[in-house]
């Protein structure tokens, strides 16, 4: 099997990328919640217990679990040149000018770490001004600022789904919507450029593009078709750019993209917050709303874009050639549906056909899934759910078995 092999949402999962929540989630406060895209902070010890349980469930079901911090540490260990390049780009993208007096001070601090994994974990967690070793000669930035962090924490890294997407044997490396998440994609950039196993992976989107796209909006339907949400965080023009790359460049088999225009807001940030696939003919959905649907198809050396007068179920029936079942979050009860969607009741991770991982707190939705014959594996979620991302959000599949 190729190092990246993703041709569906529900084929048996073989390898997945996670990030175990760390100190970065404790380096946020009520005053920075909005900026860092959180509504509340985790109790880290319990969040780690829950995340470890998630990883154990994956392993118990035959999935190889990789961690982002390990891959990045392995990448920068390839050579001192790569490590230096990574550190300089990371610090520069934290809005520290390379010609400033502060820049070399921060670089010197980061290079004081002997262990590369320890270094990466610290970069993810954030660095305070008072941690710097400035030899008693502070820059004006250090003296005058009222900020705590010279390198701000990256608490959203737990959602490995978003900075890049795996499509067939390649990736789409994303431009993130909010400033606090933009540096996250630098990890993927270096992994897929330099990591011994993943270097040279085909890229269908570049993190330097001006329009934004995030992985929670990208769904791999089959070998020739994907769906992408037009959402709070993914712009329509980004989908066109992705289509151009998939259709007209490289060796991709993708020839059709369905764009679903969903409401824009915090609880609907990505397509997978309201719609995920369970099996060839089963889907979890917040509600069967009449989203505007657009079909983009390869047309010789160009592409064709058309507006469809169809709902999601009709589109999925066209794609898969069979009648589909939509299992509604909260079993359709308006109050329960809204509550459980807020806690990612619709955000399920298929690890094999008709087998999904869900949050245990969404018990009404989980019962509705079971009533439709779905094998539901629940994981604890009292803390993880505070991040507003479910099992699909917290996982980036790298390999799945192909399905017919």
mmCIF file of C-alpha atoms in Angstrom:
data_model
loop_
_atom_site.group_PDB
_atom_site.id
_atom_site.type_symbol
_atom_site.label_atom_id
_atom_site.label_comp_id
_atom_site.label_asym_id
_atom_site.label_seq_id
_atom_site.Cartn_x
_atom_site.Cartn_y
_atom_site.Cartn_z
ATOM 1 C CA UNK A 1 0.000 0.000 0.000
ATOM 2 C CA UNK A 2 1.251 3.495 -0.854
ATOM 3 C CA UNK A 3 2.393 5.809 1.968
ATOM 4 C CA UNK A 4 -0.768 7.877 1.381
ATOM 5 C CA UNK A 5 -3.839 5.975 0.229
ATOM 6 C CA UNK A 6 -7.236 7.574 0.812
ATOM 7 C CA UNK A 7 -9.998 6.862 -1.700
ATOM 8 C CA UNK A 8 -13.029 6.844 0.608
ATOM 9 C CA UNK A 9 -14.347 7.997 3.963
ATOM 10 C CA UNK A 10 -15.250 4.522 5.214
ATOM 11 C CA UNK A 11 -12.714 1.981 3.965
ATOM 12 C CA UNK A 12 -10.948 0.123 6.783
ATOM 13 C CA UNK A 13 -8.599 2.588 8.432
ATOM 14 C CA UNK A 14 -4.977 1.399 8.494
ATOM 15 C CA UNK A 15 -2.913 4.425 9.551
ATOM 16 C CA UNK A 16 -3.879 7.740 11.140
ATOM 17 C CA UNK A 17 -2.214 10.935 12.378
ATOM 18 C CA UNK A 18 -3.154 12.354 15.798
ATOM 19 C CA UNK A 19 -1.900 15.027 18.172
ATOM 20 C CA UNK A 20 -2.194 14.334 21.900
ATOM 21 C CA UNK A 21 -3.283 17.539 23.667
ATOM 22 C CA UNK A 22 -0.452 19.110 25.630
ATOM 23 C CA UNK A 23 0.608 22.243 27.448
ATOM 24 C CA UNK A 24 -0.611 24.402 24.549
ATOM 25 C CA UNK A 25 -4.172 23.799 25.776
ATOM 26 C CA UNK A 26 -3.263 25.178 29.213
ATOM 27 C CA UNK A 27 -1.651 28.266 27.718
ATOM 28 C CA UNK A 28 -5.004 29.799 26.908
ATOM 29 C CA UNK A 29 -7.160 31.971 29.156
ATOM 30 C CA UNK A 30 -10.647 33.512 29.031
ATOM 31 C CA UNK A 31 -9.130 36.692 27.594
ATOM 32 C CA UNK A 32 -7.663 34.730 24.662
ATOM 33 C CA UNK A 33 -10.448 32.188 24.058
ATOM 34 C CA UNK A 34 -11.946 34.032 21.097
ATOM 35 C CA UNK A 35 -8.598 34.728 19.466
ATOM 36 C CA UNK A 36 -7.474 31.107 19.879
ATOM 37 C CA UNK A 37 -10.867 29.716 18.764
ATOM 38 C CA UNK A 38 -11.889 28.105 22.046
ATOM 39 C CA UNK A 39 -15.035 28.486 24.128
ATOM 40 C CA UNK A 40 -13.512 26.974 27.256
ATOM 41 C CA UNK A 41 -10.246 25.361 28.360
ATOM 42 C CA UNK A 42 -9.637 21.660 28.810
ATOM 43 C CA UNK A 43 -8.781 20.086 32.131
ATOM 44 C CA UNK A 44 -5.645 18.763 30.485
ATOM 45 C CA UNK A 45 -5.093 15.630 32.582
ATOM 46 C CA UNK A 46 -8.605 14.375 31.826
ATOM 47 C CA UNK A 47 -8.404 15.454 28.172
ATOM 48 C CA UNK A 48 -5.234 13.382 27.789
ATOM 49 C CA UNK A 49 -6.903 10.358 29.393
ATOM 50 C CA UNK A 50 -9.775 10.694 26.916
ATOM 51 C CA UNK A 51 -7.461 11.182 23.958
ATOM 52 C CA UNK A 52 -5.358 8.168 24.994
ATOM 53 C CA UNK A 53 -8.560 6.119 25.099
ATOM 54 C CA UNK A 54 -9.345 7.311 21.564
ATOM 55 C CA UNK A 55 -5.888 6.191 20.400
ATOM 56 C CA UNK A 56 -6.316 2.831 22.168
ATOM 57 C CA UNK A 57 -9.646 2.220 20.433
ATOM 58 C CA UNK A 58 -7.957 2.887 17.111
ATOM 59 C CA UNK A 59 -5.078 0.505 17.885
ATOM 60 C CA UNK A 60 -7.452 -2.158 19.186
ATOM 61 C CA UNK A 61 -9.143 -2.012 15.787
ATOM 62 C CA UNK A 62 -5.936 -2.551 13.861
ATOM 63 C CA UNK A 63 -5.063 1.086 13.157
ATOM 64 C CA UNK A 64 -1.457 2.278 13.319
ATOM 65 C CA UNK A 65 -1.393 5.569 15.225
ATOM 66 C CA UNK A 66 1.212 8.218 14.410
ATOM 67 C CA UNK A 67 1.670 11.479 16.297
ATOM 68 C CA UNK A 68 2.306 14.842 14.687
ATOM 69 C CA UNK A 69 5.030 15.807 17.162
ATOM 70 C CA UNK A 70 6.956 12.606 16.357
ATOM 71 C CA UNK A 71 6.817 13.135 12.585
ATOM 72 C CA UNK A 72 7.983 16.737 12.859
ATOM 73 C CA UNK A 73 10.809 15.786 15.231
ATOM 74 C CA UNK A 74 11.902 13.041 12.829
ATOM 75 C CA UNK A 75 11.780 15.522 9.955
ATOM 76 C CA UNK A 76 14.029 18.155 11.510
ATOM 77 C CA UNK A 77 16.426 15.407 12.626
ATOM 78 C CA UNK A 78 17.258 14.684 8.978
ATOM 79 C CA UNK A 79 19.801 17.516 8.883
ATOM 80 C CA UNK A 80 20.870 20.624 10.763
ATOM 81 C CA UNK A 81 20.084 22.676 7.676
ATOM 82 C CA UNK A 82 16.452 21.501 7.629
ATOM 83 C CA UNK A 83 16.125 22.135 11.361
ATOM 84 C CA UNK A 84 17.495 25.667 11.055
ATOM 85 C CA UNK A 85 15.187 26.416 8.131
ATOM 86 C CA UNK A 86 12.203 25.132 10.092
ATOM 87 C CA UNK A 87 13.030 27.198 13.187
ATOM 88 C CA UNK A 88 13.562 30.381 11.201
ATOM 89 C CA UNK A 89 10.326 29.997 9.240
ATOM 90 C CA UNK A 90 8.341 29.185 12.371
ATOM 91 C CA UNK A 91 9.639 32.225 14.252
ATOM 92 C CA UNK A 92 9.244 34.514 11.243
ATOM 93 C CA UNK A 93 5.634 33.366 10.777
ATOM 94 C CA UNK A 94 5.030 34.263 14.423
ATOM 95 C CA UNK A 95 5.407 37.874 13.205
ATOM 96 C CA UNK A 96 8.982 38.321 14.400
ATOM 97 C CA UNK A 97 11.060 40.111 11.773
ATOM 98 C CA UNK A 98 14.251 38.291 10.846
ATOM 99 C CA UNK A 99 16.235 41.530 11.121
ATOM 100 C CA UNK A 100 14.883 42.422 14.547
ATOM 101 C CA UNK A 101 16.914 42.147 17.742
ATOM 102 C CA UNK A 102 14.339 39.706 19.112
ATOM 103 C CA UNK A 103 14.679 37.164 16.291
ATOM 104 C CA UNK A 104 18.127 35.757 17.178
ATOM 105 C CA UNK A 105 17.192 35.681 20.862
ATOM 106 C CA UNK A 106 14.217 33.423 20.132
ATOM 107 C CA UNK A 107 16.257 31.226 17.773
ATOM 108 C CA UNK A 108 18.970 30.861 20.415
ATOM 109 C CA UNK A 109 16.386 29.785 22.981
ATOM 110 C CA UNK A 110 14.914 27.153 20.658
ATOM 111 C CA UNK A 111 18.355 25.798 19.808
ATOM 112 C CA UNK A 112 19.045 25.282 23.510
ATOM 113 C CA UNK A 113 16.881 22.156 23.397
ATOM 114 C CA UNK A 114 18.979 19.042 22.871
ATOM 115 C CA UNK A 115 16.039 16.726 22.144
ATOM 116 C CA UNK A 116 14.121 17.509 18.950
ATOM 117 C CA UNK A 117 10.803 16.093 20.159
ATOM 118 C CA UNK A 118 11.047 18.157 23.345
ATOM 119 C CA UNK A 119 11.742 21.179 21.141
ATOM 120 C CA UNK A 120 8.684 20.561 18.932
ATOM 121 C CA UNK A 121 6.410 20.026 21.935
ATOM 122 C CA UNK A 122 7.625 23.344 23.365
ATOM 123 C CA UNK A 123 7.078 25.169 20.070
ATOM 124 C CA UNK A 124 3.537 23.821 19.993
ATOM 125 C CA UNK A 125 2.944 24.829 23.623
ATOM 126 C CA UNK A 126 4.170 28.398 23.181
ATOM 127 C CA UNK A 127 7.125 30.366 24.565
ATOM 128 C CA UNK A 128 6.806 33.211 27.058
ATOM 129 C CA UNK A 129 8.969 36.312 26.963
ATOM 130 C CA UNK A 130 10.292 35.546 30.446
ATOM 131 C CA UNK A 131 11.661 32.191 29.259
ATOM 132 C CA UNK A 132 14.116 33.779 26.850
ATOM 133 C CA UNK A 133 17.794 33.892 27.669
ATOM 134 C CA UNK A 134 18.643 37.414 26.519
ATOM 135 C CA UNK A 135 21.924 37.762 28.424
ATOM 136 C CA UNK A 136 20.552 40.817 30.205
ATOM 137 C CA UNK A 137 20.148 42.767 26.945
ATOM 138 C CA UNK A 138 16.433 42.877 26.261
ATOM 139 C CA UNK A 139 15.007 44.106 22.997
ATOM 140 C CA UNK A 140 12.483 46.922 22.962
ATOM 141 C CA UNK A 141 9.836 44.333 22.052
ATOM 142 C CA UNK A 142 10.501 42.514 25.343
ATOM 143 C CA UNK A 143 10.536 45.673 27.453
ATOM 144 C CA UNK A 144 7.520 47.429 26.001
ATOM 145 C CA UNK A 145 5.073 44.590 25.368
ATOM 146 C CA UNK A 146 2.302 43.554 27.726
ATOM 147 C CA UNK A 147 1.986 40.199 25.991
ATOM 148 C CA UNK A 148 2.962 36.989 27.777
ATOM 149 C CA UNK A 149 3.990 35.000 24.716
ATOM 150 C CA UNK A 150 6.688 35.665 22.188
ATOM 151 C CA UNK A 151 5.557 32.475 20.404
ATOM 152 C CA UNK A 152 1.866 31.984 20.988
ATOM 153 C CA UNK A 153 0.473 28.501 21.736
ATOM 154 C CA UNK A 154 -1.178 26.369 19.059
ATOM 155 C CA UNK A 155 -4.074 24.743 20.959
ATOM 156 C CA UNK A 156 -5.974 23.707 17.826
ATOM 157 C CA UNK A 157 -3.300 21.202 16.776
ATOM 158 C CA UNK A 158 -5.433 18.457 18.316
ATOM 159 C CA UNK A 159 -7.606 18.815 15.197
ATOM 160 C CA UNK A 160 -5.174 17.182 12.786
ATOM 161 C CA UNK A 161 -7.927 16.990 10.156
ATOM 162 C CA UNK A 162 -7.642 20.646 9.157
ATOM 163 C CA UNK A 163 -4.100 21.766 8.166
ATOM 164 C CA UNK A 164 -3.972 19.310 5.260
ATOM 165 C CA UNK A 165 -6.175 16.693 3.613
ATOM 166 C CA UNK A 166 -5.186 13.337 2.175
ATOM 167 C CA UNK A 167 -6.614 12.742 -1.305
ATOM 168 C CA UNK A 168 -5.766 9.531 -3.181
ATOM 169 C CA UNK A 169 -1.961 9.331 -2.878
ATOM 170 C CA UNK A 170 -1.404 13.051 -2.329
ATOM 171 C CA UNK A 171 -2.287 15.900 -0.009
ATOM 172 C CA UNK A 172 -3.935 19.295 -0.103
ATOM 173 C CA UNK A 173 -1.787 21.560 2.123
ATOM 174 C CA UNK A 174 -4.057 24.284 3.353
ATOM 175 C CA UNK A 175 -4.271 28.006 3.976
ATOM 176 C CA UNK A 176 -6.082 28.382 7.303
ATOM 177 C CA UNK A 177 -8.834 30.920 7.876
ATOM 178 C CA UNK A 178 -7.704 32.383 11.208
ATOM 179 C CA UNK A 179 -4.282 33.763 12.079
ATOM 180 C CA UNK A 180 -3.897 31.560 15.158
ATOM 181 C CA UNK A 181 -3.934 28.415 12.982
ATOM 182 C CA UNK A 182 -1.788 29.508 10.042
ATOM 183 C CA UNK A 183 1.512 28.215 11.497
ATOM 184 C CA UNK A 184 0.013 24.740 11.920
ATOM 185 C CA UNK A 185 0.429 24.049 8.224
ATOM 186 C CA UNK A 186 4.183 24.619 8.452
ATOM 187 C CA UNK A 187 4.477 21.238 10.191
ATOM 188 C CA UNK A 188 2.841 19.496 7.232
ATOM 189 C CA UNK A 189 4.939 21.484 4.765
ATOM 190 C CA UNK A 190 8.184 20.200 6.265
ATOM 191 C CA UNK A 191 6.927 16.630 6.776
ATOM 192 C CA UNK A 192 5.887 16.265 3.147
ATOM 193 C CA UNK A 193 9.027 17.943 1.862
ATOM 194 C CA UNK A 194 11.703 16.305 4.010
ATOM 195 C CA UNK A 195 10.465 13.378 6.134
ATOM 196 C CA UNK A 196 12.212 10.160 4.988
ATOM 197 C CA UNK A 197 8.919 8.329 4.463
ATOM 198 C CA UNK A 198 6.665 11.144 3.253
ATOM 199 C CA UNK A 199 8.931 13.475 1.288
ATOM 200 C CA UNK A 200 7.924 14.031 -2.300
ATOM 201 C CA UNK A 201 4.199 13.516 -1.677
ATOM 202 C CA UNK A 202 2.107 15.143 -4.414
ATOM 203 C CA UNK A 203 0.487 18.419 -3.331
ATOM 204 C CA UNK A 204 -2.854 19.574 -4.740
ATOM 205 C CA UNK A 205 -3.017 22.850 -2.796
ATOM 206 C CA UNK A 206 -0.327 25.123 -1.396
ATOM 207 C CA UNK A 207 -0.310 26.829 2.005
ATOM 208 C CA UNK A 208 0.870 30.084 0.409
ATOM 209 C CA UNK A 209 -2.316 30.599 -1.616
ATOM 210 C CA UNK A 210 -4.379 33.633 -0.674
ATOM 211 C CA UNK A 211 -7.802 31.965 -0.338
ATOM 212 C CA UNK A 212 -8.551 29.623 2.557
ATOM 213 C CA UNK A 213 -9.489 25.964 2.779
ATOM 214 C CA UNK A 214 -9.516 23.575 5.752
ATOM 215 C CA UNK A 215 -9.629 19.796 6.007
ATOM 216 C CA UNK A 216 -12.898 19.545 7.899
ATOM 217 C CA UNK A 217 -14.575 20.625 4.667
ATOM 218 C CA UNK A 218 -12.970 17.950 2.465
ATOM 219 C CA UNK A 219 -14.613 14.524 2.086
ATOM 220 C CA UNK A 220 -13.312 11.724 -0.139
ATOM 221 C CA UNK A 221 -16.367 10.020 -1.614
ATOM 222 C CA UNK A 222 -14.756 7.581 -4.040
ATOM 223 C CA UNK A 223 -11.817 7.231 -6.440
ATOM 224 C CA UNK A 224 -13.139 9.938 -8.763
ATOM 225 C CA UNK A 225 -15.294 12.162 -6.556
ATOM 226 C CA UNK A 226 -14.829 14.404 -3.534
ATOM 227 C CA UNK A 227 -17.107 16.812 -1.673
ATOM 228 C CA UNK A 228 -15.968 20.154 -0.258
ATOM 229 C CA UNK A 229 -17.914 22.504 1.958
ATOM 230 C CA UNK A 230 -18.181 26.222 1.252
ATOM 231 C CA UNK A 231 -18.098 27.227 4.889
ATOM 232 C CA UNK A 232 -16.946 29.739 7.459
ATOM 233 C CA UNK A 233 -13.386 28.575 6.788
ATOM 234 C CA UNK A 234 -13.317 27.390 3.163
ATOM 235 C CA UNK A 235 -13.875 29.840 0.325
ATOM 236 C CA UNK A 236 -15.486 28.997 -3.006
ATOM 237 C CA UNK A 237 -12.442 30.184 -4.969
ATOM 238 C CA UNK A 238 -10.268 27.722 -3.035
ATOM 239 C CA UNK A 239 -12.417 24.864 -4.304
ATOM 240 C CA UNK A 240 -11.927 26.093 -7.865
ATOM 241 C CA UNK A 241 -8.156 26.192 -7.345
ATOM 242 C CA UNK A 242 -8.198 22.680 -5.891
ATOM 243 C CA UNK A 243 -10.281 21.504 -8.856
ATOM 244 C CA UNK A 244 -7.832 23.006 -11.332
ATOM 245 C CA UNK A 245 -4.933 21.168 -9.715
ATOM 246 C CA UNK A 246 -6.792 17.847 -9.442
ATOM 247 C CA UNK A 247 -8.339 17.982 -12.911
ATOM 248 C CA UNK A 248 -5.667 19.596 -15.024
ATOM 249 C CA UNK A 249 -2.314 18.835 -13.392
ATOM 250 C CA UNK A 250 -0.657 15.701 -12.063
ATOM 251 C CA UNK A 251 -2.037 12.174 -12.193
ATOM 252 C CA UNK A 252 -5.174 12.483 -10.095
ATOM 253 C CA UNK A 253 -8.209 10.322 -10.899
ATOM 254 C CA UNK A 254 -10.568 12.912 -9.375
ATOM 255 C CA UNK A 255 -12.889 14.324 -12.048
ATOM 256 C CA UNK A 256 -15.860 15.543 -9.976
ATOM 257 C CA UNK A 257 -16.214 17.833 -6.970
ATOM 258 C CA UNK A 258 -19.507 18.566 -5.220
ATOM 259 C CA UNK A 259 -19.460 21.880 -3.357
ATOM 260 C CA UNK A 260 -21.974 22.155 -0.504
ATOM 261 C CA UNK A 261 -22.727 25.696 0.621
ATOM 262 C CA UNK A 262 -23.431 25.466 4.357
ATOM 263 C CA UNK A 263 -24.371 28.187 6.880
ATOM 264 C CA UNK A 264 -21.411 30.213 8.143
ATOM 265 C CA UNK A 265 -20.851 30.195 11.894
ATOM 266 C CA UNK A 266 -19.042 28.784 14.908
ATOM 267 C CA UNK A 267 -21.164 25.641 15.255
ATOM 268 C CA UNK A 268 -21.073 25.044 11.475
ATOM 269 C CA UNK A 269 -17.401 25.801 10.935
ATOM 270 C CA UNK A 270 -16.807 22.853 8.549
ATOM 271 C CA UNK A 271 -18.880 20.455 6.478
ATOM 272 C CA UNK A 272 -17.983 17.584 8.816
ATOM 273 C CA UNK A 273 -19.649 19.348 11.751
ATOM 274 C CA UNK A 274 -22.979 18.637 10.066
ATOM 275 C CA UNK A 275 -22.361 15.717 7.690
ATOM 276 C CA UNK A 276 -20.103 12.641 7.782
ATOM 277 C CA UNK A 277 -20.093 9.267 6.030
ATOM 278 C CA UNK A 278 -20.550 5.927 7.780
ATOM 279 C CA UNK A 279 -20.794 3.472 4.898
ATOM 280 C CA UNK A 280 -21.487 3.478 1.191
ATOM 281 C CA UNK A 281 -25.170 4.064 1.851
ATOM 282 C CA UNK A 282 -25.228 5.662 5.336
ATOM 283 C CA UNK A 283 -24.509 9.186 6.521
ATOM 284 C CA UNK A 284 -24.773 11.091 9.777
ATOM 285 C CA UNK A 285 -26.296 14.543 9.349
ATOM 286 C CA UNK A 286 -27.381 17.424 11.563
ATOM 287 C CA UNK A 287 -30.512 17.972 9.506
ATOM 288 C CA UNK A 288 -31.423 17.365 5.891
ATOM 289 C CA UNK A 289 -31.262 21.041 5.036
ATOM 290 C CA UNK A 290 -31.538 22.189 1.452
ATOM 291 C CA UNK A 291 -27.917 23.260 1.099
ATOM 292 C CA UNK A 292 -27.056 24.855 -2.207
ATOM 293 C CA UNK A 293 -25.119 22.230 -4.162
ATOM 294 C CA UNK A 294 -22.735 22.857 -7.053
ATOM 295 C CA UNK A 295 -21.121 20.265 -9.283
ATOM 296 C CA UNK A 296 -17.667 20.847 -10.743
ATOM 297 C CA UNK A 297 -16.554 18.392 -13.399
ATOM 298 C CA UNK A 298 -13.503 17.946 -15.561
ATOM 299 C CA UNK A 299 -14.225 19.103 -19.106
ATOM 300 C CA UNK A 300 -11.258 18.366 -21.389
ATOM 301 C CA UNK A 301 -8.700 21.090 -20.586
ATOM 302 C CA UNK A 302 -11.162 23.095 -18.493
ATOM 303 C CA UNK A 303 -13.879 22.488 -15.935
ATOM 304 C CA UNK A 304 -17.638 22.818 -15.924
ATOM 305 C CA UNK A 305 -19.539 24.332 -12.989
ATOM 306 C CA UNK A 306 -23.280 23.890 -12.558
ATOM 307 C CA UNK A 307 -25.844 24.541 -9.844
ATOM 308 C CA UNK A 308 -27.872 21.475 -8.844
ATOM 309 C CA UNK A 309 -31.441 21.507 -7.656
ATOM 310 C CA UNK A 310 -30.845 18.510 -5.400
ATOM 311 C CA UNK A 311 -30.450 17.847 -1.703
ATOM 312 C CA UNK A 312 -27.598 15.914 -0.134
ATOM 313 C CA UNK A 313 -29.360 12.544 -0.208
ATOM 314 C CA UNK A 314 -30.091 12.863 -3.928
ATOM 315 C CA UNK A 315 -26.487 13.802 -4.638
ATOM 316 C CA UNK A 316 -25.155 10.841 -2.646
ATOM 317 C CA UNK A 317 -27.547 8.512 -4.463
ATOM 318 C CA UNK A 318 -26.116 9.788 -7.761
ATOM 319 C CA UNK A 319 -22.556 9.247 -6.547
ATOM 320 C CA UNK A 320 -22.987 5.764 -5.081
ATOM 321 C CA UNK A 321 -25.744 4.419 -7.286
ATOM 322 C CA UNK A 322 -27.942 3.261 -4.443
ATOM 323 C CA UNK A 323 -30.527 4.618 -2.037
ATOM 324 C CA UNK A 324 -28.939 6.213 1.018
ATOM 325 C CA UNK A 325 -29.927 6.552 4.662
ATOM 326 C CA UNK A 326 -29.488 9.840 6.489
ATOM 327 C CA UNK A 327 -29.294 9.369 10.265
ATOM 328 C CA UNK A 328 -30.235 12.658 11.882
ATOM 329 C CA UNK A 329 -28.316 14.007 14.878
ATOM 330 C CA UNK A 330 -30.444 13.918 18.038
ATOM 331 C CA UNK A 331 -32.863 11.594 16.215
ATOM 332 C CA UNK A 332 -34.552 14.687 14.770
ATOM 333 C CA UNK A 333 -35.679 16.234 18.065
ATOM 334 C CA UNK A 334 -35.029 19.978 17.559
ATOM 335 C CA UNK A 335 -33.660 20.631 21.053
ATOM 336 C CA UNK A 336 -31.574 17.466 21.368
ATOM 337 C CA UNK A 337 -30.354 17.788 17.794
ATOM 338 C CA UNK A 338 -28.993 21.280 18.393
ATOM 339 C CA UNK A 339 -27.368 20.292 21.688
ATOM 340 C CA UNK A 340 -25.718 17.160 20.352
ATOM 341 C CA UNK A 341 -24.591 18.827 17.116
ATOM 342 C CA UNK A 342 -22.835 21.466 19.253
ATOM 343 C CA UNK A 343 -20.999 18.547 20.873
ATOM 344 C CA UNK A 344 -20.173 17.016 17.475
ATOM 345 C CA UNK A 345 -22.866 14.384 17.336
ATOM 346 C CA UNK A 346 -22.669 14.466 13.534
ATOM 347 C CA UNK A 347 -18.866 14.345 13.505
ATOM 348 C CA UNK A 348 -18.245 10.596 13.470
ATOM 349 C CA UNK A 349 -15.077 8.817 12.313
ATOM 350 C CA UNK A 350 -15.626 5.722 10.198
ATOM 351 C CA UNK A 351 -12.841 3.205 10.877
ATOM 352 C CA UNK A 352 -14.394 0.486 8.688
ATOM 353 C CA UNK A 353 -17.623 0.131 6.696
ATOM 354 C CA UNK A 354 -20.578 0.682 9.057
ATOM 355 C CA UNK A 355 -18.279 1.106 12.104
ATOM 356 C CA UNK A 356 -17.769 4.530 13.660
ATOM 357 C CA UNK A 357 -16.175 6.193 16.672
ATOM 358 C CA UNK A 358 -18.379 8.754 18.441
ATOM 359 C CA UNK A 359 -18.471 10.815 21.630
ATOM 360 C CA UNK A 360 -20.334 9.032 24.437
ATOM 361 C CA UNK A 361 -22.113 12.218 25.502
ATOM 362 C CA UNK A 362 -24.224 12.172 22.298
ATOM 363 C CA UNK A 363 -26.288 9.258 23.525
ATOM 364 C CA UNK A 364 -29.467 10.062 21.589
ATOM 365 C CA UNK A 365 -27.619 10.262 18.284
ATOM 366 C CA UNK A 366 -25.629 7.129 19.136
ATOM 367 C CA UNK A 367 -28.856 5.215 19.767
ATOM 368 C CA UNK A 368 -30.250 6.441 16.444
ATOM 369 C CA UNK A 369 -27.105 5.165 14.737
ATOM 370 C CA UNK A 370 -27.391 1.767 16.426
ATOM 371 C CA UNK A 371 -31.071 1.549 15.522
ATOM 372 C CA UNK A 372 -29.966 1.793 11.886
ATOM 373 C CA UNK A 373 -27.540 -1.083 12.343
ATOM 374 C CA UNK A 374 -24.358 0.965 12.779
ATOM 375 C CA UNK A 375 -21.568 -0.447 14.954
ATOM 376 C CA UNK A 376 -20.927 2.456 17.344
ATOM 377 C CA UNK A 377 -17.770 2.652 19.481
ATOM 378 C CA UNK A 378 -18.081 5.405 22.084
ATOM 379 C CA UNK A 379 -15.172 7.294 23.606
ATOM 380 C CA UNK A 380 -15.258 9.528 26.715
ATOM 381 C CA UNK A 381 -15.719 13.195 25.882
ATOM 382 C CA UNK A 382 -16.379 15.389 28.898
ATOM 383 C CA UNK A 383 -13.195 17.381 28.167
ATOM 384 C CA UNK A 384 -12.417 16.721 24.503
ATOM 385 C CA UNK A 385 -15.820 18.059 23.460
ATOM 386 C CA UNK A 386 -14.900 21.499 24.843
ATOM 387 C CA UNK A 387 -12.704 22.017 21.789
ATOM 388 C CA UNK A 388 -15.728 21.864 19.431
ATOM 389 C CA UNK A 389 -14.317 19.022 17.372
ATOM 390 C CA UNK A 390 -15.266 15.350 17.294
ATOM 391 C CA UNK A 391 -13.474 12.101 16.392
ATOM 392 C CA UNK A 392 -13.245 12.989 12.683
ATOM 393 C CA UNK A 393 -11.818 16.426 13.497
ATOM 394 C CA UNK A 394 -9.148 14.876 15.744
ATOM 395 C CA UNK A 395 -7.837 12.437 13.119
ATOM 396 C CA UNK A 396 -6.111 12.620 9.758
ATOM 397 C CA UNK A 397 -6.268 9.276 7.906
ATOM 398 C CA UNK A 398 -3.093 8.425 6.029
ATOM 399 C CA UNK A 399 -4.067 4.984 4.768
ATOM 400 C CA UNK A 400 -7.367 3.191 4.217
ATOM 401 C CA UNK A 401 -8.100 -0.053 2.461
ATOM 402 C CA UNK A 402 -9.768 0.475 -0.919
ATOM 403 C CA UNK A 403 -13.475 -0.305 -1.179
ATOM 404 C CA UNK A 404 -15.503 -1.437 -4.172
#
